[in-house]
mmCIF file of C-alpha atoms in Angstrom:
data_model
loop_
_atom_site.group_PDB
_atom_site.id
_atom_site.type_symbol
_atom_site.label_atom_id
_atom_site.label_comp_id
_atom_site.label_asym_id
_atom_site.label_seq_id
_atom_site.Cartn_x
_atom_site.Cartn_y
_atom_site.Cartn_z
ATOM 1 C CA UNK J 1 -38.245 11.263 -29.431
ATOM 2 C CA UNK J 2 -36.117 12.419 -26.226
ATOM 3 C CA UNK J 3 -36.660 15.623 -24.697
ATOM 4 C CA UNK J 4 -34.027 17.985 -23.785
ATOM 5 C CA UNK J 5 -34.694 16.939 -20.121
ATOM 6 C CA UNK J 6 -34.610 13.408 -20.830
ATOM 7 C CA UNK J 7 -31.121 13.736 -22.373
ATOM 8 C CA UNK J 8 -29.586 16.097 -19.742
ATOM 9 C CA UNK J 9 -30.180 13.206 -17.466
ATOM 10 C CA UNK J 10 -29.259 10.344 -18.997
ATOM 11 C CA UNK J 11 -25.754 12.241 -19.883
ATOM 12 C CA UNK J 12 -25.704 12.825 -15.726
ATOM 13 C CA UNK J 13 -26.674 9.356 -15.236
ATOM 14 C CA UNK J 14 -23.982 7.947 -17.895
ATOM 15 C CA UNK J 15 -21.175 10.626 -16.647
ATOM 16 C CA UNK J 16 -22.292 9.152 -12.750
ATOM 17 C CA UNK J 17 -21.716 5.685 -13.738
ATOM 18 C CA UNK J 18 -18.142 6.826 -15.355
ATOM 19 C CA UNK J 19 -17.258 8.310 -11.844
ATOM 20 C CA UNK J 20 -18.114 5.222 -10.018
ATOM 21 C CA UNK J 21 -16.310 3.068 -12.365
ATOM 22 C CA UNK J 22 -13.056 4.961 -12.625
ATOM 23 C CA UNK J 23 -13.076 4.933 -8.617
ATOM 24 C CA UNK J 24 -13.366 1.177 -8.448
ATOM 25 C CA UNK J 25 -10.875 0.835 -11.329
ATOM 26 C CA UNK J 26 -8.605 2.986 -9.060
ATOM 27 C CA UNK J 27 -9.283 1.114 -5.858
ATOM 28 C CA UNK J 28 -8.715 -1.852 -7.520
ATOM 29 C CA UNK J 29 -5.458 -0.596 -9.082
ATOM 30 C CA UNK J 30 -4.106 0.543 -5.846
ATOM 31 C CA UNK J 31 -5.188 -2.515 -4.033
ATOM 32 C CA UNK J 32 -2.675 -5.096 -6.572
ATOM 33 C CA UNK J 33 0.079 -2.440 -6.398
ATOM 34 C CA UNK J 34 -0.282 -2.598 -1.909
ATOM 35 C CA UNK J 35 -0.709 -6.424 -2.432
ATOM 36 C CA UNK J 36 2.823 -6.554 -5.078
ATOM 37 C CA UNK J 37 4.827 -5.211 -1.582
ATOM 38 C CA UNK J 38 4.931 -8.686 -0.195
ATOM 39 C CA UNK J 39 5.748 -10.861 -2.883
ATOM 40 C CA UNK J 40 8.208 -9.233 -4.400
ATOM 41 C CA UNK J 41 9.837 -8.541 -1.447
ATOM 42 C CA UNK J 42 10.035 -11.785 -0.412
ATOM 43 C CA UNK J 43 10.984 -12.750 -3.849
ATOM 44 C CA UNK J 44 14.090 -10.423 -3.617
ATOM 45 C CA UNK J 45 13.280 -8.324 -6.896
ATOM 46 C CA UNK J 46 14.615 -4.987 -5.638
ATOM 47 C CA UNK J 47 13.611 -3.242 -8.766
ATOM 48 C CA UNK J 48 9.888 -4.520 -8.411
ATOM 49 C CA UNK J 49 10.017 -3.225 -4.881
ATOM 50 C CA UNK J 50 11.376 0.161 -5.844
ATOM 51 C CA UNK J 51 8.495 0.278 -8.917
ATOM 52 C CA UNK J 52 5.839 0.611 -6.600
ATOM 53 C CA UNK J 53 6.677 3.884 -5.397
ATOM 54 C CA UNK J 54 7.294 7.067 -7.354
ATOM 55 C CA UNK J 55 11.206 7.962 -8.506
ATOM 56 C CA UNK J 56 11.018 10.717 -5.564
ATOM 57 C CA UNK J 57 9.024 8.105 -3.082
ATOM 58 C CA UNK J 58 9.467 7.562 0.589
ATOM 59 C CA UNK J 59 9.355 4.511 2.739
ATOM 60 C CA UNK J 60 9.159 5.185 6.102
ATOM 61 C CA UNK J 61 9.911 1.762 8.352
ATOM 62 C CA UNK J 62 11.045 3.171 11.332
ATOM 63 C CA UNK J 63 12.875 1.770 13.912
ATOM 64 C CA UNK J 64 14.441 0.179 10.710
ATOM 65 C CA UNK J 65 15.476 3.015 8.523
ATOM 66 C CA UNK J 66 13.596 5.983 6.253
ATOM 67 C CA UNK J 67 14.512 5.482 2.553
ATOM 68 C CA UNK J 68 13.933 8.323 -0.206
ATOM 69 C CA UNK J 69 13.936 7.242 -4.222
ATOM 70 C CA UNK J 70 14.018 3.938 -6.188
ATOM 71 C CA UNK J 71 18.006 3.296 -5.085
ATOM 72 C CA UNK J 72 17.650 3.052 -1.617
ATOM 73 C CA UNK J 73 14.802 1.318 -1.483
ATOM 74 C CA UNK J 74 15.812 -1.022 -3.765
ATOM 75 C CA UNK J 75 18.985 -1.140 -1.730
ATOM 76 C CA UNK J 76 17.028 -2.006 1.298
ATOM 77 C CA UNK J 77 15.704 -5.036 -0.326
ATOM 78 C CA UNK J 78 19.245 -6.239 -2.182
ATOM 79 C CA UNK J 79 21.273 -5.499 0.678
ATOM 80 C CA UNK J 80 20.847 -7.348 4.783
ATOM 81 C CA UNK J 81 16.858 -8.150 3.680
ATOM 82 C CA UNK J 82 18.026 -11.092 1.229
ATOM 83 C CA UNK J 83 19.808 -12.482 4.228
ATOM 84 C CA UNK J 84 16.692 -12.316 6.109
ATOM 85 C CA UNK J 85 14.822 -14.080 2.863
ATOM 86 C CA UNK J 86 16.758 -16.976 3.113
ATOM 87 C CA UNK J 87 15.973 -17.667 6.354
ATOM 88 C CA UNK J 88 12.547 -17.679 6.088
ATOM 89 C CA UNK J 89 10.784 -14.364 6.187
ATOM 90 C CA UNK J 90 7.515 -13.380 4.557
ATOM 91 C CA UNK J 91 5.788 -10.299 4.098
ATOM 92 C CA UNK J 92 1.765 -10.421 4.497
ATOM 93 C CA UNK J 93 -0.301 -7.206 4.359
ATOM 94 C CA UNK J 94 -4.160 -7.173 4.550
ATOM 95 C CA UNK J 95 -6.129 -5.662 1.737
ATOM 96 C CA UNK J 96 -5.872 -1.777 2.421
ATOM 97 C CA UNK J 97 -8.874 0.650 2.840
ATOM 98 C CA UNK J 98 -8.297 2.990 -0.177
ATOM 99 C CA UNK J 99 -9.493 6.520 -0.321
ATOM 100 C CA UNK J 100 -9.496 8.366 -3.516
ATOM 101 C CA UNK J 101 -9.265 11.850 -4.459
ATOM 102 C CA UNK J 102 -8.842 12.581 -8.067
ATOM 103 C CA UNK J 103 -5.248 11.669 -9.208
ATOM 104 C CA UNK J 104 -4.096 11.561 -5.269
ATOM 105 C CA UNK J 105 -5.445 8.333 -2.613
ATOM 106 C CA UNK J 106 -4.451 7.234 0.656
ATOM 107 C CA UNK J 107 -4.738 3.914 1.672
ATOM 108 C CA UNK J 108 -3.941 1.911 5.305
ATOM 109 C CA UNK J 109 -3.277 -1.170 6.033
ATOM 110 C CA UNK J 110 -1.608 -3.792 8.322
ATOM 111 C CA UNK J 111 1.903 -5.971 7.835
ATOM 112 C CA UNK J 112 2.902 -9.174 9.618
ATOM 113 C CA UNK J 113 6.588 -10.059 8.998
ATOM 114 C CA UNK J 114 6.331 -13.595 9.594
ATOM 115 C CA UNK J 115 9.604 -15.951 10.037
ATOM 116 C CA UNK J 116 10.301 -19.625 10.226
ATOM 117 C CA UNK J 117 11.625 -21.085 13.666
ATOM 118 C CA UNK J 118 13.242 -24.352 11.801
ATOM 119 C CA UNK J 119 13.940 -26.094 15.623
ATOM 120 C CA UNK J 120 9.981 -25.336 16.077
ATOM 121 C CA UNK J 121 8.976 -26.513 12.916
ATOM 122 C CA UNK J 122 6.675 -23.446 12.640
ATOM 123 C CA UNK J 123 6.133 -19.674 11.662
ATOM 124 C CA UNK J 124 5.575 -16.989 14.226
ATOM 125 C CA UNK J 125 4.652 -13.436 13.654
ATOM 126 C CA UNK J 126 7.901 -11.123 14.393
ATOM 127 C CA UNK J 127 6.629 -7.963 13.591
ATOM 128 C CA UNK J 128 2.489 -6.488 13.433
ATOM 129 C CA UNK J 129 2.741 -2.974 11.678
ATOM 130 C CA UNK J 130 0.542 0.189 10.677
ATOM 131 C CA UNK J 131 0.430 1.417 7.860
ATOM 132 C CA UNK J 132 -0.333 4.495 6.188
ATOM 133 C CA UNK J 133 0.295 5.021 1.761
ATOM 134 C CA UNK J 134 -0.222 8.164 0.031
ATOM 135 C CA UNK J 135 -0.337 7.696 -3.604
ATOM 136 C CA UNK J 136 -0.572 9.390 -6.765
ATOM 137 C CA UNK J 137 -1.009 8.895 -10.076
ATOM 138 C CA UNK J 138 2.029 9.124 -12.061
ATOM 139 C CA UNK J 139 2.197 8.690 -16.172
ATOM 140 C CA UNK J 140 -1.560 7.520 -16.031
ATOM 141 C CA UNK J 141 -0.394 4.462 -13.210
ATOM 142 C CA UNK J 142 -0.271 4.354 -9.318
ATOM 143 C CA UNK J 143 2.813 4.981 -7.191
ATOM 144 C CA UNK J 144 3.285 5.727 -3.726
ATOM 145 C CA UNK J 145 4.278 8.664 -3.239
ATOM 146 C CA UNK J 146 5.372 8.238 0.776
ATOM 147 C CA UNK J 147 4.382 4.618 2.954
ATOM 148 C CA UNK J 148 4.649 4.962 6.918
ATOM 149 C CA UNK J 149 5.054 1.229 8.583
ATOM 150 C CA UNK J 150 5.135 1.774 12.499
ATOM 151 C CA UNK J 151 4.973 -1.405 14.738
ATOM 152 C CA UNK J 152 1.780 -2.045 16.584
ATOM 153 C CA UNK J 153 3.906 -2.019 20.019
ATOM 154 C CA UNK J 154 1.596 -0.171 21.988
ATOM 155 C CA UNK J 155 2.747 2.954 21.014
ATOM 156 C CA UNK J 156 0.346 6.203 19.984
ATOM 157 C CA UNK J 157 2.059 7.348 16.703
ATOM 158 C CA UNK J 158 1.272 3.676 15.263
ATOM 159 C CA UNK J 159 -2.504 3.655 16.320
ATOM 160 C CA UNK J 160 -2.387 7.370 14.832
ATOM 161 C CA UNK J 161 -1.490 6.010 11.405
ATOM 162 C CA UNK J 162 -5.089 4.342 11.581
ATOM 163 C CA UNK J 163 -7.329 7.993 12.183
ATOM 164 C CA UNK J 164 -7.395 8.519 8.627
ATOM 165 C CA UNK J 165 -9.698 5.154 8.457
ATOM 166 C CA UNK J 166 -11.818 6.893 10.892
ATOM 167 C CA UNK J 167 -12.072 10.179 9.513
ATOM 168 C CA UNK J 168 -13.140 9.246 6.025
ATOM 169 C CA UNK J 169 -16.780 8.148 7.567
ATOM 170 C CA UNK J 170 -16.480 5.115 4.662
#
């Protein structure tokens, strides 16, 4: 026979484990969604692109462009970027550090844009980026609610993308 004691913690024990798991099955979640940027971009599949942020989303790319909403960032990847496709781009990104907070999570990252030099007979990295997602949960699924890609140039406001890494202590 269980106490009253005994049962108290085992329901704080069992509600405990719950936590953890929902915040690894929301890591996890936001992790595939980060790592569906690349090849569906490279694919072409504007409307895949678009999906992964929320209707009202924001991608931030600067000094390429700032695009609000599914249509222009879909537009971004139908319009000069399938140009760019066939000529051998690719999009890599590096598993992001994700940070949860209930139905909200930031996440950062980095992106190489890597193209093919066909008179080198190689690949060479065009483009290192920072980046910086906030997210939120949206119908029970993650979206991003705003990405910031800056280029790793030198400059302070692309380092800066990386304090939030810092400032979570995990």
């Amino acid at each position: 026979m269980h106490t009253c004691d005994e049962e108290t913690t085992t329901d704080l024990d069992v509600a405990a484990l719950a936590a953890r798991l929902q915040r690894m099955e929301d890591v996890l979640a936001i992790t595939q969604l980060v790592a569906r940027y690349g090849p569906a971009a490279d694919l072409g599949d504007a409307g895949a692109v678009a999906g992964i942020w929320a209707e009202d989303g924001v991608y931030e790319a600067q000094p390429f462009g700032r695009w609000v909403g599914h249509g222009p960032i879909a537009g971004m990847i139908g319009g000069g970027h399938q140009e760019m496709i066939r000529a051998g781009m690719a999009h890599v990104l590096t598993p992001p550090h994700v940070e949860v907070d209930g139905d909200t999570a930031r996440a950062w990252n980095h992106a190489l844009n890597l193209r093919w030099d066909a008179g080198n007979d190689r690949f060479w990295v065009a483009r290192l980026s920072a980046n910086e997602w906030t997210l939120r949960r949206v119908d029970g699924r993650w979206r991003t609610v705003k990405r910031v890609n800056r280029n790793l140039d030198g400059a302070d406001e692309a380092r800066a993308l990386f304090a939030g890494i810092a400032s979570t202590g995990g």
